Coordinates of N, CA and C in Angstrom, one line a residue:
X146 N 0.9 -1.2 0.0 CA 0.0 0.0 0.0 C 0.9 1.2 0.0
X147 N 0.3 2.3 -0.9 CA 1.2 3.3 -1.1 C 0.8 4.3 0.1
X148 N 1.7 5.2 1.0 CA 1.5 6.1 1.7 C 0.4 7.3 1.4
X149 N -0.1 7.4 0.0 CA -1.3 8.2 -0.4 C -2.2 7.5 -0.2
X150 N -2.5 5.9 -0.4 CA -3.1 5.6 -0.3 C -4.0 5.5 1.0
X151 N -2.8 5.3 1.7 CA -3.0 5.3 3.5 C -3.2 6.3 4.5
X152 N -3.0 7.9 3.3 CA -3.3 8.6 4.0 C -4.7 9.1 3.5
X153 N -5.5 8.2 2.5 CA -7.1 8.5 1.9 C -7.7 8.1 2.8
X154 N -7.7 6.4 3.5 CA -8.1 5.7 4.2 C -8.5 6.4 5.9
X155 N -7.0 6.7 6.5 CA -6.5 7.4 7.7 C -7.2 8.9 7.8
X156 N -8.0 9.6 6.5 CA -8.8 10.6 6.5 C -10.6 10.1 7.1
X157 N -10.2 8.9 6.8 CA -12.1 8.7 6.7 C -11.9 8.1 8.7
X158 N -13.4 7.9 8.9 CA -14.0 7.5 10.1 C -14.4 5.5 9.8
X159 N -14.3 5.5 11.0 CA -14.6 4.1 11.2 C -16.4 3.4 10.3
X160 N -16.3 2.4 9.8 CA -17.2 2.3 8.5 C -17.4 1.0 8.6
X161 N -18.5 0.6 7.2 CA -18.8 -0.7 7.0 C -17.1 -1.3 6.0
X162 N -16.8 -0.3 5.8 CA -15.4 -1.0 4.9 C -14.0 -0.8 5.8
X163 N -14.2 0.0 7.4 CA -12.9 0.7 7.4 C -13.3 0.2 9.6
X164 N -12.2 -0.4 10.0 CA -11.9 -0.5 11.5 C -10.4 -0.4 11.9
X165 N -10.8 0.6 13.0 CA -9.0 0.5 13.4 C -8.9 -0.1 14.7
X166 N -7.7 -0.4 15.2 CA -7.3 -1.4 16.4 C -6.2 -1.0 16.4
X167 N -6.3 -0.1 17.7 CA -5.0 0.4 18.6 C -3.8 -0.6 18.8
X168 N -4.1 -1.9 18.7 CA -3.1 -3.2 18.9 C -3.9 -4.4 18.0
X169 N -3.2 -5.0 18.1 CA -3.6 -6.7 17.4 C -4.6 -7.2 18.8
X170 N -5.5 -7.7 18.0 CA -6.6 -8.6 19.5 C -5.6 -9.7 20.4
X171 N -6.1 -9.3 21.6 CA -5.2 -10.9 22.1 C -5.9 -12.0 22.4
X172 N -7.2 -11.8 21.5 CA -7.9 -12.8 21.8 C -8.2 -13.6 20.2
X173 N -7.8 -14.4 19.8 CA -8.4 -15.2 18.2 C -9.7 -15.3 18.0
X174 N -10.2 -15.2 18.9 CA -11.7 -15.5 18.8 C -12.6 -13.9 18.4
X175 N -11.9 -13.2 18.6 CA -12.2 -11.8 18.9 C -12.3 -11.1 17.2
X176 N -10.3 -11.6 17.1 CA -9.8 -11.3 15.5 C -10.8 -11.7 14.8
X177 N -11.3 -13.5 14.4 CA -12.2 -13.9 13.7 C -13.7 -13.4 13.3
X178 N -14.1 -12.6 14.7 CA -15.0 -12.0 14.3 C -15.0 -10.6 14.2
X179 N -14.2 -10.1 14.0 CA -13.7 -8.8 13.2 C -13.9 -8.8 11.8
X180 N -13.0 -10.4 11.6 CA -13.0 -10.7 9.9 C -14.0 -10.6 9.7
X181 N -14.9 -11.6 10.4 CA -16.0 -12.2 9.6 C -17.2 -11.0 9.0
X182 N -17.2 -9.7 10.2 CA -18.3 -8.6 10.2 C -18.0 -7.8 8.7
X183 N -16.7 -8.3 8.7 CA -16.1 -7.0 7.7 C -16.1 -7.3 6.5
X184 N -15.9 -8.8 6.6 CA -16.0 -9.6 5.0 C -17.6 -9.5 4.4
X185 N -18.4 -9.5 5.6 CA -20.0 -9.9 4.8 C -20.4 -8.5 5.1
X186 N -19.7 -7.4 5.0 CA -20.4 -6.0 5.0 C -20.7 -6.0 3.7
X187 N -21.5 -5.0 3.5 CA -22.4 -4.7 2.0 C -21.7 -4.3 1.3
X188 N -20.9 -2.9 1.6 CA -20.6 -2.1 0.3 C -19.0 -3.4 -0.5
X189 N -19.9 -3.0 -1.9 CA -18.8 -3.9 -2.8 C -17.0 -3.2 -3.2
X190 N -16.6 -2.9 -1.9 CA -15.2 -2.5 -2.2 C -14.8 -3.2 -1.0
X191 N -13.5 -3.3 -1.4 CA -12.3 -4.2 -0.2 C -13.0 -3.1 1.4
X192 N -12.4 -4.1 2.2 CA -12.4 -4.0 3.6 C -11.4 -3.5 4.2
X193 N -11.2 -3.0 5.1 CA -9.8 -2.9 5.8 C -9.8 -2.9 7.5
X194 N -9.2 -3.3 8.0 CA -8.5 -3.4 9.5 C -7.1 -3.0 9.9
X195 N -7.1 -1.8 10.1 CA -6.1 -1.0 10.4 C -5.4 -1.7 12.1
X196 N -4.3 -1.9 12.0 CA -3.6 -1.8 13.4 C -2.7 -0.6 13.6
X197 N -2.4 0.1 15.0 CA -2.0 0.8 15.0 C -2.2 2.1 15.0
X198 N -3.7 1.9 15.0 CA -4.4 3.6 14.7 C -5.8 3.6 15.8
X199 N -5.8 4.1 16.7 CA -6.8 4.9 18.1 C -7.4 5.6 17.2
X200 N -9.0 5.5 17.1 CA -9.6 6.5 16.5 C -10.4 7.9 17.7
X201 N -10.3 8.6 17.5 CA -10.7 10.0 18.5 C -11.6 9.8 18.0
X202 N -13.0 10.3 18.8 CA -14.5 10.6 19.2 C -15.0 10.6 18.1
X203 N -14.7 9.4 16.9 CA -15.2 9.2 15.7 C -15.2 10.7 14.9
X204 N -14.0 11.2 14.9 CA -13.9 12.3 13.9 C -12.0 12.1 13.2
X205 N -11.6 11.9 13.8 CA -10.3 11.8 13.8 C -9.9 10.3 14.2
X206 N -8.0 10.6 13.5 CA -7.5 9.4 14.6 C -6.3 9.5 14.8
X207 N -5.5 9.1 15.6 CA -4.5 9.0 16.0 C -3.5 7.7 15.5
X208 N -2.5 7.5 15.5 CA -1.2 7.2 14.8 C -0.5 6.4 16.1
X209 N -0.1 5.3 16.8 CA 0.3 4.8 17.7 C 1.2 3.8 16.6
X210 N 1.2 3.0 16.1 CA 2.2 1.7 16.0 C 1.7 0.3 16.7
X211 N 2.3 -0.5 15.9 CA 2.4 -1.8 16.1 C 4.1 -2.3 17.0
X212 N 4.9 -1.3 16.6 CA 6.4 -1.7 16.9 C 6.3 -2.5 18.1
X213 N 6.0 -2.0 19.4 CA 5.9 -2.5 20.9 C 4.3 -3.4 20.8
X214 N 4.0 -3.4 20.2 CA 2.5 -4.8 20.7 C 2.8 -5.9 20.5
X215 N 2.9 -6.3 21.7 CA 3.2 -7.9 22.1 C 2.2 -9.3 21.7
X216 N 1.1 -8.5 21.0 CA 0.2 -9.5 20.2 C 0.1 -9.4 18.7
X217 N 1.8 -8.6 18.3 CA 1.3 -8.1 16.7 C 1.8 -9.7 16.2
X218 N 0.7 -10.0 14.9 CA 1.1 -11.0 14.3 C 1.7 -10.5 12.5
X219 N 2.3 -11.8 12.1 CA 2.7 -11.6 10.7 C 1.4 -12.4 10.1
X220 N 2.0 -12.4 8.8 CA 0.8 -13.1 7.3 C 1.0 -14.3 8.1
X221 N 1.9 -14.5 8.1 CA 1.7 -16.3 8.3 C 0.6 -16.6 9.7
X222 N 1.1 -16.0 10.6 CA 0.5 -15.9 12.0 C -1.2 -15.8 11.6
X223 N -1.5 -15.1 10.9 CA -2.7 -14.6 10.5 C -3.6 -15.8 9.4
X224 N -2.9 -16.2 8.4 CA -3.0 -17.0 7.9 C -3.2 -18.3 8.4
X225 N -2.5 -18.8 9.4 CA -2.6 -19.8 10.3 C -3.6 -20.1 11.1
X226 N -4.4 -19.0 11.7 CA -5.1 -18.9 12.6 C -6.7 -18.5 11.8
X227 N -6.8 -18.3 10.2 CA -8.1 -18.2 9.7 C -8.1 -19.7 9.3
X228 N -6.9 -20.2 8.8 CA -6.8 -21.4 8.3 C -8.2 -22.5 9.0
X229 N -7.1 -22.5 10.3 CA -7.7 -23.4 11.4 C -8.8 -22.9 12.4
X230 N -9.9 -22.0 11.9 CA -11.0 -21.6 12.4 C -12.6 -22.1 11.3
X231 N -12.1 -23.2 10.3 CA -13.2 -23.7 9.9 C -14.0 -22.5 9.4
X232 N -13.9 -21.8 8.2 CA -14.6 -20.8 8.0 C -15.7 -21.7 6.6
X233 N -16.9 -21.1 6.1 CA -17.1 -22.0 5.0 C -16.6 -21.9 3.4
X234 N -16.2 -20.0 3.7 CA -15.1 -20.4 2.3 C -14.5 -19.3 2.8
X235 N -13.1 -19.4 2.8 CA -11.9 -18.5 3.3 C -12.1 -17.0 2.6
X236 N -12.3 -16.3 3.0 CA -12.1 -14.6 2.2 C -10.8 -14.5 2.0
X237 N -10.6 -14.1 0.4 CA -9.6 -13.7 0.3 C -9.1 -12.4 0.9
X238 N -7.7 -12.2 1.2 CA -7.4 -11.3 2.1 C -5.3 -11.0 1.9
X239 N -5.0 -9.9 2.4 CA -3.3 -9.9 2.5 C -3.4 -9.0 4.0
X240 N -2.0 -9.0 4.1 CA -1.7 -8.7 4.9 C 0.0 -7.7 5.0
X241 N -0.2 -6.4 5.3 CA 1.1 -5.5 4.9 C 1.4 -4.6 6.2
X242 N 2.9 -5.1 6.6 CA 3.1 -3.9 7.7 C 4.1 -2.4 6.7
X243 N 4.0 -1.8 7.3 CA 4.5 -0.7 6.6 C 5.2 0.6 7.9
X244 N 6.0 1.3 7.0 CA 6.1 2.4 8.3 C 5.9 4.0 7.5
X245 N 5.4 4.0 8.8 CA 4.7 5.6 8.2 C 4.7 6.8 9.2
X246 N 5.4 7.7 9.0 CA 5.8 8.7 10.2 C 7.0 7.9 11.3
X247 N 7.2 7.2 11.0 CA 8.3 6.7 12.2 C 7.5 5.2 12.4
X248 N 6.5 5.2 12.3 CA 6.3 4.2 13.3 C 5.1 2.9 12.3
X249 N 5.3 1.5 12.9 CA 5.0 0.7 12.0 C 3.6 0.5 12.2
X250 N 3.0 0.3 11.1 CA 1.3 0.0 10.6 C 0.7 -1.2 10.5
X251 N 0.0 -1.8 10.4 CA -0.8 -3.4 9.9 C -1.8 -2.7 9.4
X252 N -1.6 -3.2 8.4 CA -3.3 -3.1 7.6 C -3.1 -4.7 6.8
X253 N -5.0 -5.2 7.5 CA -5.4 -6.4 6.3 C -6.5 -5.8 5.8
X254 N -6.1 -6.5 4.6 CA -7.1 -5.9 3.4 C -7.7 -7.3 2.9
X255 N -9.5 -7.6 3.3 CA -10.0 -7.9 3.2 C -10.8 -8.0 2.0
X256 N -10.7 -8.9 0.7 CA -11.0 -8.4 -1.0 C -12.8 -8.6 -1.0
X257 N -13.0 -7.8 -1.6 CA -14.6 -8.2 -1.7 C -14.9 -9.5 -2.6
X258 N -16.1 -9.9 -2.2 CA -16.4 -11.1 -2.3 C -18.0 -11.5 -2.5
X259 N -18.2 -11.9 -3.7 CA -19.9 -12.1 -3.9 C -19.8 -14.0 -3.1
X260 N -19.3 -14.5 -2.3 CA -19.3 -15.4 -1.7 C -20.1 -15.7 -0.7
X261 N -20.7 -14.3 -0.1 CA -20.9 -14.0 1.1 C -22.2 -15.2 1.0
X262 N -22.9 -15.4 2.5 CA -22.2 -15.1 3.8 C -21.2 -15.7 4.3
X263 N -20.3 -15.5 4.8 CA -18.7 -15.7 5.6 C -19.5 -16.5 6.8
X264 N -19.5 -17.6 7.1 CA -19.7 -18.1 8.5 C -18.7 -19.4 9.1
X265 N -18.8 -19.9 10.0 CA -17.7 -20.9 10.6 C -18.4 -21.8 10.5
X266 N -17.7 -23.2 10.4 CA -18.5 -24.6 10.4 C -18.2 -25.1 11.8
X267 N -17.5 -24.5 12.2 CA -17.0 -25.0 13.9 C -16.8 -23.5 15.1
X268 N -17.8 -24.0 16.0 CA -17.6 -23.1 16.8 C -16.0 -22.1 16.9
X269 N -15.6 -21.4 17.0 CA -13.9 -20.7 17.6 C -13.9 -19.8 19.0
X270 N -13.6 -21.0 19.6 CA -13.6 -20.6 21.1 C -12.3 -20.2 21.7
X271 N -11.8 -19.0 22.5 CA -10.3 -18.3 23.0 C -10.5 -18.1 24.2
X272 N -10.6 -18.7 25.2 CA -10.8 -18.3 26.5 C -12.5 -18.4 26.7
X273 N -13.2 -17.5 27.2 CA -14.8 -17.1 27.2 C -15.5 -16.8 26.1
X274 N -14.5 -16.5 24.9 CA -14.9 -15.6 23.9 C -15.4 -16.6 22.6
X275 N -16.5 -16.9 22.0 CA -17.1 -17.7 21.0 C -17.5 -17.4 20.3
X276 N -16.8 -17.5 18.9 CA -18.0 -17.4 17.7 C -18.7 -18.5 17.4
X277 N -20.0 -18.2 17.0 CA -20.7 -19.3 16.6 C -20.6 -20.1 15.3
X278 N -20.9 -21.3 15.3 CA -20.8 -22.0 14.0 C -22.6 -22.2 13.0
X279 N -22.5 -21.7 12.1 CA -23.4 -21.1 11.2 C -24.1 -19.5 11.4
X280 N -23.5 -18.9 11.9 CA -24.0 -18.0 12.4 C -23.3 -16.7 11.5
X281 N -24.2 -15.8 10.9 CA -23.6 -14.7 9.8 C -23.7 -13.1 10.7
X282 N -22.1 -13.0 10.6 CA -21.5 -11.7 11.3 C -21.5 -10.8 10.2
X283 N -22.1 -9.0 10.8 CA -21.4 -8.2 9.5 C -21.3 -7.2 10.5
X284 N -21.5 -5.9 9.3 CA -20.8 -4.8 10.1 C -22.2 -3.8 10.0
X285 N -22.7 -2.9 10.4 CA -23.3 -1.3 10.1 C -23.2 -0.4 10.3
X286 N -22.6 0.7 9.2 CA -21.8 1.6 9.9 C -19.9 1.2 10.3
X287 N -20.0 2.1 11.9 CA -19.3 1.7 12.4 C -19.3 0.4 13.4
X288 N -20.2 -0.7 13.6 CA -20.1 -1.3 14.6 C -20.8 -2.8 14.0
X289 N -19.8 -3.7 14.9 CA -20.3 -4.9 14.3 C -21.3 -5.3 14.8
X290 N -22.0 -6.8 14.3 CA -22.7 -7.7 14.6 C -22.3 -8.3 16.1
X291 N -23.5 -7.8 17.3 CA -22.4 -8.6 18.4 C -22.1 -10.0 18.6
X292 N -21.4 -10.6 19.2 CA -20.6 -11.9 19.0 C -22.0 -12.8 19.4
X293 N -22.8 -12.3 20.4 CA -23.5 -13.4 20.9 C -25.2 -13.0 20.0
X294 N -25.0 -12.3 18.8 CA -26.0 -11.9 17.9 C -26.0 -12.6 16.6
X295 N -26.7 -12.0 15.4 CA -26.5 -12.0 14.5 C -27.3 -11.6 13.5
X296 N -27.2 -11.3 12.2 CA -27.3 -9.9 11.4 C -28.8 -10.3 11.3
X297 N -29.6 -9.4 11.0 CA -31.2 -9.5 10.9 C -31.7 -10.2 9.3
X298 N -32.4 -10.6 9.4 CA -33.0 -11.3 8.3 C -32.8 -10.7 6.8
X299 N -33.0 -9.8 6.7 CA -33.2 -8.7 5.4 C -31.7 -9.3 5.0
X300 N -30.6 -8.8 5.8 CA -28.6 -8.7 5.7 C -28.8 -9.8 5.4
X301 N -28.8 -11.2 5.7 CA -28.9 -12.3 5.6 C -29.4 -12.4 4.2
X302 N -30.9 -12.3 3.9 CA -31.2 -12.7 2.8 C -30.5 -11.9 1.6
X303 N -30.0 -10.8 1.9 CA -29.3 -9.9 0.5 C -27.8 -10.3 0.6
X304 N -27.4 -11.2 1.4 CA -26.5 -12.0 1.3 C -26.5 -13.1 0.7
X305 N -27.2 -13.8 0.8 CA -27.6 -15.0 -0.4 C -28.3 -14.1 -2.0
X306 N -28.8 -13.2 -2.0 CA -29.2 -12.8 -3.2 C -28.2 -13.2 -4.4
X307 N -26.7 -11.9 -3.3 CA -25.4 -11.9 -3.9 C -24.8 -13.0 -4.4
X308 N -24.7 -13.7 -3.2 CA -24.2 -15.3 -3.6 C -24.5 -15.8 -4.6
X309 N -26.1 -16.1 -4.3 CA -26.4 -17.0 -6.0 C -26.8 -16.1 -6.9
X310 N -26.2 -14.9 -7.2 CA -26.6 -13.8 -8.4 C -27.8 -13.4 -9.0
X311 N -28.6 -13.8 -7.9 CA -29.7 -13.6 -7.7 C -30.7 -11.9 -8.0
X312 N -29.5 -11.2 -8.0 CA -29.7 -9.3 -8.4 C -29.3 -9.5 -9.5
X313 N -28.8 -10.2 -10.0 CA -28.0 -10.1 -11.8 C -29.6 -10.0 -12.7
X314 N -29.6 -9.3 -14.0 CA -30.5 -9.9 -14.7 C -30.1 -11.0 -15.7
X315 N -31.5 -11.9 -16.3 CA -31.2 -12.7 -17.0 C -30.3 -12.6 -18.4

């Protein structure tokens, strides 16, 4: 990602395409359902999950780093850990640290996907924290689907629309 790019992104507020995380989760159960809200959000452009960036009172945000977080992971780390969470079709996704003003960045870039809905075939449990197995996570706005919820009927159904191209005409 190019530094213009990341300073387009770092202009906007927290969104159905856009979350930031002052650190990496220390929880995997937590990460996965980050993914999952963000992969089955609506708007048809890439996703993103910013590490390293405190957002202020949803107008602004601030710039901290990844350098010192003791829960930052790499691709592989990341990779490893969607791998082995039984999703029912993997979102395609990368993963790029970068430095920017001094200090280092994570961003995953989550690719859009008429695949949706994104759900798990196996519970993913990290301590207390559980996502459910068949169960469809998204995002609205700024805030996800909560963990022990899930999206309302309508999101659901215009999620399968997509899937089987069901909005396309003949």
């Amino acid at each position: 990602m190019q530094s213009f790019e990341f300073d387009h992104l770092l202009n906007n507020t927290e969104s159905e395409i856009l979350d930031y995380k002052e650190c990496f989760h220390d929880n995997n159960a937590k990460f996965i359902h980050d993914i999952l809200c963000l992969a089955n959000s609506t708007p048809t452009t890439n996703k993103y999950l910013i590490f390293g960036v405190r957002e202020l009172n949803g107008i602004s945000s601030q710039i901290i780093g990844i350098n010192n977080d003791i829960h930052r992971k790499n691709l592989q780390q990341i990779s490893n850990m969607i791998q082995s969470s039984f999703f029912n079709n993997v979102p395609d996704y990368d993963y790029i640290e970068f430095q920017y003003n001094g200090v280092l960045i994570g961003i995953l870039e989550i690719k859009h996907s008429e695949k949706k809905p994104f759900f798990l075939l196996k519970d993913k449990v990290d301590e207390k924290t559980r996502v459910r197995a068949g169960v469809a996570y998204s995002r609205l706005g700024d805030t996800n689907t909560p963990i022990d919820s899930c999206v309302d009927d309508s999101s659901l159904a215009n999620m399968w629309i997509v899937r089987f191209r069901l909005d396309n005409a003949p």
